[in-house]
mmCIF file of C-alpha atoms in Angstrom:
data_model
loop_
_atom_site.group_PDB
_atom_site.id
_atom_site.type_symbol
_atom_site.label_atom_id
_atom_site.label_comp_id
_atom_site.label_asym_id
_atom_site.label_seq_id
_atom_site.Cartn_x
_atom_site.Cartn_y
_atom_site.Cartn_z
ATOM 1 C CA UNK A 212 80.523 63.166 -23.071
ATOM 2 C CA UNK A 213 81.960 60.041 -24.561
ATOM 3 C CA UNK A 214 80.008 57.170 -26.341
ATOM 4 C CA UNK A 215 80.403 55.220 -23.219
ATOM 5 C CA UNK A 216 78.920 57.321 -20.212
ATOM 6 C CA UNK A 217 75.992 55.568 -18.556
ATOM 7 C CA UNK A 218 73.866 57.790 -16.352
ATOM 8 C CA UNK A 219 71.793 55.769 -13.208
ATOM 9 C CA UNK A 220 68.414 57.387 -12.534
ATOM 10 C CA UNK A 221 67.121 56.717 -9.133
ATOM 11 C CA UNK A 222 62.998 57.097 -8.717
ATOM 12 C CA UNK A 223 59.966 55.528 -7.007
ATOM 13 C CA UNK A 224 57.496 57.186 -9.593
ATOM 14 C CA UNK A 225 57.855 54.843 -12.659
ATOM 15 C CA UNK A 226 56.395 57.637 -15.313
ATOM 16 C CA UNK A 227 59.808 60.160 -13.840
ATOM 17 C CA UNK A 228 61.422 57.774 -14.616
ATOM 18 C CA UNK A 229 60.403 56.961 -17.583
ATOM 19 C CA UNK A 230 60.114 60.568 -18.785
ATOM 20 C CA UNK A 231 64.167 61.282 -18.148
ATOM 21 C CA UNK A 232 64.882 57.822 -19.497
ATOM 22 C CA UNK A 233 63.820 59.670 -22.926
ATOM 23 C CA UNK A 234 64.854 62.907 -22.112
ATOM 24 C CA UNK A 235 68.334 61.468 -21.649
ATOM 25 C CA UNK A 236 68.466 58.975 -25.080
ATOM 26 C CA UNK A 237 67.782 62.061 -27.127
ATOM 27 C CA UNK A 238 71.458 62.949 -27.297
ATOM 28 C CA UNK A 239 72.665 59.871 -28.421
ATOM 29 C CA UNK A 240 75.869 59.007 -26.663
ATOM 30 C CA UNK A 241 74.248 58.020 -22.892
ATOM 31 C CA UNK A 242 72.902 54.506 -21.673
ATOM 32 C CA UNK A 243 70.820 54.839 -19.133
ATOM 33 C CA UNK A 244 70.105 52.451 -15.786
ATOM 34 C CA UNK A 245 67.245 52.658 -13.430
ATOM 35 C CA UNK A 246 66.267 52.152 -9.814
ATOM 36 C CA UNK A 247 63.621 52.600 -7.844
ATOM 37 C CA UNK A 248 64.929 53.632 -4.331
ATOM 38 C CA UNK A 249 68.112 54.966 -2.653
ATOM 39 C CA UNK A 250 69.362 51.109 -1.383
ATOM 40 C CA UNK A 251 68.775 49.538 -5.188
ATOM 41 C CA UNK A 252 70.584 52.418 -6.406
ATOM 42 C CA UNK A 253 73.149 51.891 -4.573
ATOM 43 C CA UNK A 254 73.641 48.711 -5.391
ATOM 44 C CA UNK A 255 73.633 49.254 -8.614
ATOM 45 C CA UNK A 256 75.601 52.219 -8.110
ATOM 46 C CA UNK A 257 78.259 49.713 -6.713
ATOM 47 C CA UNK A 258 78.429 46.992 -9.105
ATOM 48 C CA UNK A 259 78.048 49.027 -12.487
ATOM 49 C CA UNK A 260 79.611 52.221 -11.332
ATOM 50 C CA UNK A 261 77.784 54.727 -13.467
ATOM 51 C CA UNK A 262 79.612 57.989 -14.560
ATOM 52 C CA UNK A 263 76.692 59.977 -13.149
ATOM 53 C CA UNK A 264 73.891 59.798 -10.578
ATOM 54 C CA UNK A 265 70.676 61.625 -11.145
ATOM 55 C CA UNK A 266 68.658 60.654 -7.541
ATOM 56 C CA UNK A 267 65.211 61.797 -6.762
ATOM 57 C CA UNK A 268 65.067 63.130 -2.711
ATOM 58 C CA UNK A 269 62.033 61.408 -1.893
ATOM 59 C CA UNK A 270 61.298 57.796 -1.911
ATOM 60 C CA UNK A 271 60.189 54.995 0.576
ATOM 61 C CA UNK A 272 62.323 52.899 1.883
ATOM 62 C CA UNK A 273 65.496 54.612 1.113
ATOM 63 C CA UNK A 274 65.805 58.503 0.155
ATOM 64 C CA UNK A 275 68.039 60.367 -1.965
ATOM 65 C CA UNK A 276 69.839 61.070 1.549
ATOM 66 C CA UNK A 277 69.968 57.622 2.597
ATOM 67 C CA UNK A 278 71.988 56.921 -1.368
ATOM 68 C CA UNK A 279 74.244 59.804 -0.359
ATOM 69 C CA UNK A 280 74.971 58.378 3.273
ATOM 70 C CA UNK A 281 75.706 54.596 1.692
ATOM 71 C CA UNK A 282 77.676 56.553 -1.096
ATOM 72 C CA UNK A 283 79.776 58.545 1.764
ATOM 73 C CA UNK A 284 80.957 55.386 3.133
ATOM 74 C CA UNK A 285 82.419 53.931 -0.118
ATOM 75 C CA UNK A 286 85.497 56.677 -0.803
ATOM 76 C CA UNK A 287 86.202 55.283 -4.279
ATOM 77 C CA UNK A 288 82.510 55.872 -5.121
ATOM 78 C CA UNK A 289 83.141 60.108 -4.636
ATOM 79 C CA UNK A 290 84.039 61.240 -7.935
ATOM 80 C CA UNK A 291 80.472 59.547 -9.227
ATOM 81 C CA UNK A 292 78.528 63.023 -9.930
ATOM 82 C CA UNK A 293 75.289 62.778 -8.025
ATOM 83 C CA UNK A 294 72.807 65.569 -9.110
ATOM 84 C CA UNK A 295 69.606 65.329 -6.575
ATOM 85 C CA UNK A 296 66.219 66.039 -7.943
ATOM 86 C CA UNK A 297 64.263 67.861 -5.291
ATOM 87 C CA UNK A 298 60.333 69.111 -5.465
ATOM 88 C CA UNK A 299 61.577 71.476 -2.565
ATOM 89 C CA UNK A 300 62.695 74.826 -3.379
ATOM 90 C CA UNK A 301 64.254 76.124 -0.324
ATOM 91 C CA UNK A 302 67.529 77.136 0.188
ATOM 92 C CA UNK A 303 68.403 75.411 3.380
ATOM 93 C CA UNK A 304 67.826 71.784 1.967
ATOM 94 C CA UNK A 305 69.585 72.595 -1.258
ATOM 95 C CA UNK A 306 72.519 73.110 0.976
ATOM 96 C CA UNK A 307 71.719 70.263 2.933
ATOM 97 C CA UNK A 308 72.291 68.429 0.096
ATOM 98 C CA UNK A 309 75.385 69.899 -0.851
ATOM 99 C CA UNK A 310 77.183 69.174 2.296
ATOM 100 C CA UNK A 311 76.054 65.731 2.423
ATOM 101 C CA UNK A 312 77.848 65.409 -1.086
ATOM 102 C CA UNK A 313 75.046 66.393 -3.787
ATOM 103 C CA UNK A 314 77.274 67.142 -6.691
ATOM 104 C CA UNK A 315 74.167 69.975 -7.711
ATOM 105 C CA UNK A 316 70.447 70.006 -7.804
ATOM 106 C CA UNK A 317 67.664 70.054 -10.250
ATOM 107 C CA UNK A 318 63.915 71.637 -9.066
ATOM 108 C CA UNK A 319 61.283 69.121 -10.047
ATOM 109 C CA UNK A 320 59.364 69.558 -12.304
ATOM 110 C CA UNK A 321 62.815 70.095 -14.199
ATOM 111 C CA UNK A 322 63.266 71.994 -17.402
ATOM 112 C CA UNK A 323 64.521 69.768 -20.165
ATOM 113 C CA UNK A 324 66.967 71.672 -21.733
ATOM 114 C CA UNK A 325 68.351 72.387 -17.783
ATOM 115 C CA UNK A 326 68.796 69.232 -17.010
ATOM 116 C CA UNK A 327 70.884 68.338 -19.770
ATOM 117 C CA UNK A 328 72.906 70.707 -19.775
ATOM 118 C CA UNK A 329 74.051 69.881 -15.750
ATOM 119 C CA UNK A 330 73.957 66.384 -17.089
ATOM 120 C CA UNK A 331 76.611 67.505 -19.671
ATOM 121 C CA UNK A 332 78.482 69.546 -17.624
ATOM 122 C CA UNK A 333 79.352 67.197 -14.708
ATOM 123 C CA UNK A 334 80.027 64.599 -16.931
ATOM 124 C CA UNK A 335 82.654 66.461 -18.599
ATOM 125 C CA UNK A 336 84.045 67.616 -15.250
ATOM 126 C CA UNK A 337 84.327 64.177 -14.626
ATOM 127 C CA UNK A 338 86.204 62.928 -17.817
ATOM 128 C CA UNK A 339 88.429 66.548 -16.965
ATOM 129 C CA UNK A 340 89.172 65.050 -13.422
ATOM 130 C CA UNK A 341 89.582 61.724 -14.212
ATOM 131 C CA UNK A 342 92.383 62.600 -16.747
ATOM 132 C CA UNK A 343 93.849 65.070 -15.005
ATOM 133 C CA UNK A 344 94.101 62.182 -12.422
ATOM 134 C CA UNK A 345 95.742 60.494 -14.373
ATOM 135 C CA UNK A 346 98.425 62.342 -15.911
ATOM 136 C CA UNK A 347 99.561 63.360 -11.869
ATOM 137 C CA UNK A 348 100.260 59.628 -12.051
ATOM 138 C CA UNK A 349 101.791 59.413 -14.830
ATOM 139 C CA UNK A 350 104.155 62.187 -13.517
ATOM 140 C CA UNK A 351 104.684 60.789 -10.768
ATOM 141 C CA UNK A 352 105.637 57.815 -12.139
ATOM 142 C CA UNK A 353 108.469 59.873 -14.382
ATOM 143 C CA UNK A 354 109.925 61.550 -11.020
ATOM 144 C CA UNK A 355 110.181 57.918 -10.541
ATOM 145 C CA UNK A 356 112.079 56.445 -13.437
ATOM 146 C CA UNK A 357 115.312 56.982 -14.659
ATOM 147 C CA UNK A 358 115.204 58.145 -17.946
ATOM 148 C CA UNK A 359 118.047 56.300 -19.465
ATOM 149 C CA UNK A 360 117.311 52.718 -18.643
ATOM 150 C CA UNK A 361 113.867 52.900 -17.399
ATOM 151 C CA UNK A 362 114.259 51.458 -14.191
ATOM 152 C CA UNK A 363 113.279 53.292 -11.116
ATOM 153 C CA UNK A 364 115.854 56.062 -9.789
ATOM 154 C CA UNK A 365 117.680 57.115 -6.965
ATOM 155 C CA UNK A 366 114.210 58.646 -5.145
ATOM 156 C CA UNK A 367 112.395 55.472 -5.812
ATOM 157 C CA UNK A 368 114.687 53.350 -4.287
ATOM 158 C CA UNK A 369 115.681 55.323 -1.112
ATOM 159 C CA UNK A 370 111.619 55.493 -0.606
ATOM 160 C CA UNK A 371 111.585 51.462 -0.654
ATOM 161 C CA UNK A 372 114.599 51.040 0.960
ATOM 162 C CA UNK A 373 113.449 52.309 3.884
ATOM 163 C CA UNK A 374 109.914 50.142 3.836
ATOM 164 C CA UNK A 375 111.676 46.714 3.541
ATOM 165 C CA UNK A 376 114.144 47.379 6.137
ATOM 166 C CA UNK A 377 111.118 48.466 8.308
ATOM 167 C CA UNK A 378 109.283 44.523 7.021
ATOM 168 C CA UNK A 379 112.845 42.978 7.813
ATOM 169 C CA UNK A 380 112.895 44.403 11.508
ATOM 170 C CA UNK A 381 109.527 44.076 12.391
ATOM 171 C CA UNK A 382 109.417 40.248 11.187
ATOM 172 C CA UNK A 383 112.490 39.207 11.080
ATOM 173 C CA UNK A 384 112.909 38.111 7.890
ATOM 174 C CA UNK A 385 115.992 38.410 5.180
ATOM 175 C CA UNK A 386 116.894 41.301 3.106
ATOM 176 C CA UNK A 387 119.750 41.625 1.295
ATOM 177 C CA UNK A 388 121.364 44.734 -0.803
ATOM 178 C CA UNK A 389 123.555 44.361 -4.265
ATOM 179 C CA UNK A 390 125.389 47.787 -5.108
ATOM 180 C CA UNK A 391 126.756 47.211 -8.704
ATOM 181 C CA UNK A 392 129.151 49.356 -11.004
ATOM 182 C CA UNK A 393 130.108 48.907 -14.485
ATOM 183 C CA UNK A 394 134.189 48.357 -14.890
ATOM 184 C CA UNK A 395 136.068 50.789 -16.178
ATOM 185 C CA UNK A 396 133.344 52.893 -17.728
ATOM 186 C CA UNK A 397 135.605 56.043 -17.693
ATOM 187 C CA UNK A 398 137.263 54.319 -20.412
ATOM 188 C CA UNK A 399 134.306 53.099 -22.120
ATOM 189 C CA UNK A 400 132.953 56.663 -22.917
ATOM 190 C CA UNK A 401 136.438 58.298 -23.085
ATOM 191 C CA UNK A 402 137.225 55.634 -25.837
ATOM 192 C CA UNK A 403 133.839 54.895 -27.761
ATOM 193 C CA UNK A 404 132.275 57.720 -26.775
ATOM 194 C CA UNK A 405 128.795 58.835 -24.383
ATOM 195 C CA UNK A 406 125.927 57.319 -26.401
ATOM 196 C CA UNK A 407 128.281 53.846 -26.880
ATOM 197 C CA UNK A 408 128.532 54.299 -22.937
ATOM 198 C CA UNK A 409 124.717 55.087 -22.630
ATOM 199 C CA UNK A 410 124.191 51.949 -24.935
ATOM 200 C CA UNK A 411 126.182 50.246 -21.807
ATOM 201 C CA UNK A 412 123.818 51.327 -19.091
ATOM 202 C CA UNK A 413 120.531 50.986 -21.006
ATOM 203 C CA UNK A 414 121.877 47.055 -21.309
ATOM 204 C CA UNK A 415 123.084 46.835 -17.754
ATOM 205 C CA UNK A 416 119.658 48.145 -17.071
ATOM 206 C CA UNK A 417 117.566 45.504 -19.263
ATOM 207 C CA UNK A 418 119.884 42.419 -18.041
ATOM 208 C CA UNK A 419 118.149 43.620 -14.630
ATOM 209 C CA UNK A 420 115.017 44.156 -15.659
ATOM 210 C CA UNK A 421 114.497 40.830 -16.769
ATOM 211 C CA UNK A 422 117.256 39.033 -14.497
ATOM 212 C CA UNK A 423 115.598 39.592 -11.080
ATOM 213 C CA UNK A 424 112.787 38.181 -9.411
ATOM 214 C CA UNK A 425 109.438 39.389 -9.060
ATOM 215 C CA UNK A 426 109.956 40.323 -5.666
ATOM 216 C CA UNK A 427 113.320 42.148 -6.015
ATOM 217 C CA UNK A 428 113.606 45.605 -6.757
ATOM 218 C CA UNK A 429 116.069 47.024 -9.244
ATOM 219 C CA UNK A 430 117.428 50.545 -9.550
ATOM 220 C CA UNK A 431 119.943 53.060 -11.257
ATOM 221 C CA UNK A 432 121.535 54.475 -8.312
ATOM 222 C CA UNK A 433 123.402 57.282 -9.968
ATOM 223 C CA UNK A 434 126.026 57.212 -13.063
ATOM 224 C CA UNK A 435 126.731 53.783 -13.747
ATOM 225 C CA UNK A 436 126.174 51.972 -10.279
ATOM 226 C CA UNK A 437 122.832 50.544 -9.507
ATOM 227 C CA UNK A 438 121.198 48.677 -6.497
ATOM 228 C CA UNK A 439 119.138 45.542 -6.080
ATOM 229 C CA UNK A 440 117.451 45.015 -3.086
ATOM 230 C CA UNK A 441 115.944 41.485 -2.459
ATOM 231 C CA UNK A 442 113.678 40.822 0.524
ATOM 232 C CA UNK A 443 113.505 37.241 1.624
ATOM 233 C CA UNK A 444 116.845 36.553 0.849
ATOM 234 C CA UNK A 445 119.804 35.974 2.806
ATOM 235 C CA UNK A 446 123.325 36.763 1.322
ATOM 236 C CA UNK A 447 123.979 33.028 0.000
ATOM 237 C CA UNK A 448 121.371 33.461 -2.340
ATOM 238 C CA UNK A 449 121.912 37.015 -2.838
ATOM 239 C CA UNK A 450 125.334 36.131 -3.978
ATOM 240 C CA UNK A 451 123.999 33.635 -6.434
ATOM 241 C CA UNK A 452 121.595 35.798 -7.912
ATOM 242 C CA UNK A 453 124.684 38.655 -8.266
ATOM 243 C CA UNK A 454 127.007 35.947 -9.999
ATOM 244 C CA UNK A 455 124.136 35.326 -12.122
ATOM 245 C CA UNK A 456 123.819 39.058 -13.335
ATOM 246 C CA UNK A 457 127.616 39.660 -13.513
ATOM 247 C CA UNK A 458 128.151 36.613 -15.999
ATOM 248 C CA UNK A 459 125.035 37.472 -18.185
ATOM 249 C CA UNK A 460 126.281 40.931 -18.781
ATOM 250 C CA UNK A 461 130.027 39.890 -19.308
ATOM 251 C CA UNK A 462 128.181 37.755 -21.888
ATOM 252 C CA UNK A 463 126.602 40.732 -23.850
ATOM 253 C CA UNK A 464 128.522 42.467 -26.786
ATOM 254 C CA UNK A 465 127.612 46.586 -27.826
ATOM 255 C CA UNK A 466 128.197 47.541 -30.428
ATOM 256 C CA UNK A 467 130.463 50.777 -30.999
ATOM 257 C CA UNK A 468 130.845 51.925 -34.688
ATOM 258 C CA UNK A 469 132.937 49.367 -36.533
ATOM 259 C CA UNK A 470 133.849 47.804 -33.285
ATOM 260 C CA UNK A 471 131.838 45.921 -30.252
ATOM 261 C CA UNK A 472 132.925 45.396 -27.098
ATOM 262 C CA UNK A 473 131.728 43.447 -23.723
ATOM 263 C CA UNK A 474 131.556 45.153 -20.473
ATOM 264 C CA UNK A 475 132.066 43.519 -16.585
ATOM 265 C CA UNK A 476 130.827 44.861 -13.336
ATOM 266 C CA UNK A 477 131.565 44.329 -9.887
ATOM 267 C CA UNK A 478 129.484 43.941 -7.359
ATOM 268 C CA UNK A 479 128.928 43.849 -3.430
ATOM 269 C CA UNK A 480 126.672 42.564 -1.723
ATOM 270 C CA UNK A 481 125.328 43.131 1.972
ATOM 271 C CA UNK A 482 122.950 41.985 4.636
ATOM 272 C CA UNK A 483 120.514 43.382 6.705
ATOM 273 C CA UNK A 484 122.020 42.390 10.187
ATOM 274 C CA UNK A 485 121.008 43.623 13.154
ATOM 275 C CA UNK A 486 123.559 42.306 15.393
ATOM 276 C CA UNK A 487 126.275 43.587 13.229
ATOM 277 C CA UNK A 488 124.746 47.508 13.310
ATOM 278 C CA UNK A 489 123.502 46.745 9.908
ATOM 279 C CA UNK A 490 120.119 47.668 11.001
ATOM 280 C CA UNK A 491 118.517 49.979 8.986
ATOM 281 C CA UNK A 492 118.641 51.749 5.403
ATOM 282 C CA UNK A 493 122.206 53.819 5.602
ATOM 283 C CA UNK A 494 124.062 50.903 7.212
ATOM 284 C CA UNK A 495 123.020 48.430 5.090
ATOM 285 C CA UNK A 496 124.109 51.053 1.793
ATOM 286 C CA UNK A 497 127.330 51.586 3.250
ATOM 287 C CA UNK A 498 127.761 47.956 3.820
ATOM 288 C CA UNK A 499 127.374 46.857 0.434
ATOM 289 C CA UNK A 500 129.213 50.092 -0.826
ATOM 290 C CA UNK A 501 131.939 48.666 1.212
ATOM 291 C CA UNK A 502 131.961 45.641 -0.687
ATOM 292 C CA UNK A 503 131.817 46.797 -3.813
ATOM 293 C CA UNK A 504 134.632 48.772 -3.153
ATOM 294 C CA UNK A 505 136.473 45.722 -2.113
ATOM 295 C CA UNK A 506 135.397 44.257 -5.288
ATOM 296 C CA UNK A 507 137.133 46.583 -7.421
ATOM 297 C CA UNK A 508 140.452 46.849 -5.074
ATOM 298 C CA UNK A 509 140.263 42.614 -5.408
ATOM 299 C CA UNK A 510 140.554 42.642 -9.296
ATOM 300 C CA UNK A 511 136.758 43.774 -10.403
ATOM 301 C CA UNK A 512 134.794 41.446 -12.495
ATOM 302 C CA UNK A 513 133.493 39.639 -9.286
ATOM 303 C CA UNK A 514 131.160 39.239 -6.699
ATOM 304 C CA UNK A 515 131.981 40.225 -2.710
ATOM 305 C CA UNK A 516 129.650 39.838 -0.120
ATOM 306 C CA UNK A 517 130.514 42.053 3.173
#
């Protein structure tokens, strides 16, 4: 348990209440709320979102099934351990109680030493869960991200790709596609070497990290090409945004050893078009592909739009 886990007792009879209240200060590391029926508990249940419920089964107005009913309905409430405290001893219910999503069960009058113990288990399942939780997204997030530069990969962008061309033909509205490549980067690393080369892409990959808006999307696309995809924006702006990129990176110098050097990219930009057949995610790729590749056949260091 950590310093901060609050546990919310739910019971009519004041003196129960009262009587785990203490039971539960003893170890030293719990706060402790109260409420007197399955509604109130809820409530509070909702608004201070204890890490563990311990809910007496019967009350007026609202039961200990009624709290697990209102908890059902809110799915972000579920991983909130909810141990019911039941005078009944039969089988049956207990089950009852399980499949109506009891966490466990404690026979009243409960043992002390019991009770704590569940207490202390289920709140360390919890912390176990939440954690694990946790660290599933924070791998996901790494399938995500291209190590190098830090900006989303391949995967990410081919997943997104395909939701704003969905947004851009169900409402209409603009999406445009830059595909850029560094110049000459062969060269670079033949000449200066890989990590000068990787010093190249980790900048290419800050200058659009910062450079694009909020609501553009920015990946490496593989080597050293990367894509920007822009929704709400036709290619006139599109272009301006790419001529912005391509002379704040020509402006950047790397160092390499005793020497530095500056770096240009080309890059093309596309579309989303549907009376052209650019009309969904591999078109509007090989459209801007296309224009990058006219791009570097014009000279390199410049912006096409197809």
């Amino acid at each position: 348990m950590t310093a901060t886990s609050t546990v919310l007792v739910i019971d009519d009879s004041p003196s129960i209440r009262g009587t785990t209240r203490n039971l539960l200060l003893t170890e030293g590391d719990l706060s402790v709320l109260e409420a007197t029926d399955g509604l109130s508990g809820f409530r509070m249940l909702v608004e201070a979102k204890p890490d563990l419920v311990l809910c007496d089964l019967e009350m007026p107005l609202a039961d200990g099934r009624k709290f697990l009913a209102l908890r059902r309905s809110r799915p972000d409430l579920e991983d909130v351990p909810v141990i019911m405290l039941t005078a009944d001893n039969d089988a049956d219910q207990k089950a009852d109680l399980l499949d109506l999503g009891a966490t466990d069960y404690v026979t009243k009058p409960f043992h002390a030493r019991e009770l704590l113990a569940r207490v202390r288990v289920h709140l360390r399942i919890c912390q176990l869960t939440l954690a694990l939780r946790a660290a599933n997204e924070r791998l996901g997030e790494i399938a995500d991200t291209d190590a190098l530069t830090g900006l989303p990969n391949r995967r990410r962008f081919d997943e997104l790709l395909i939701v704003e061309v969905a947004r851009a033909k169900r409402y209409g509205s603009p999406l445009s596609l830059a595909m850029v490549d560094v110049d000459h980067f062969k060269g670079v690393n033949d000449r200066f070497g890989h990590d000068v080369g990787d010093t190249v892409l980790r900048a290419l990959g800050q200058a659009l990290g910062v450079g694009v808006r909020e609501t553009d999307f920015a990946a490496r696309f593989g080597g050293e090409e990367f894509a920007i995809l822009m929704p709400h924006t036709g290619p006139v702006e599109a272009r301006v945004a790419a001529e912005r990129l391509r002379r704040s990176f020509h402006a950047v110098v790397h160092a390499a050893g005793n020497d530095s050097l500056s770096c240009t990219v080309s890059i093309g930009v596309a579309a989303y078009d549907a009376s052209k057949g650019v009309d969904d995610g591999r078109t509007l790729s090989k459209a801007a592909d296309t224009a990058l590749y006219r791009a570097k056949s014009e000279g390199r260091d410049r912006v096409v739009v197809g």
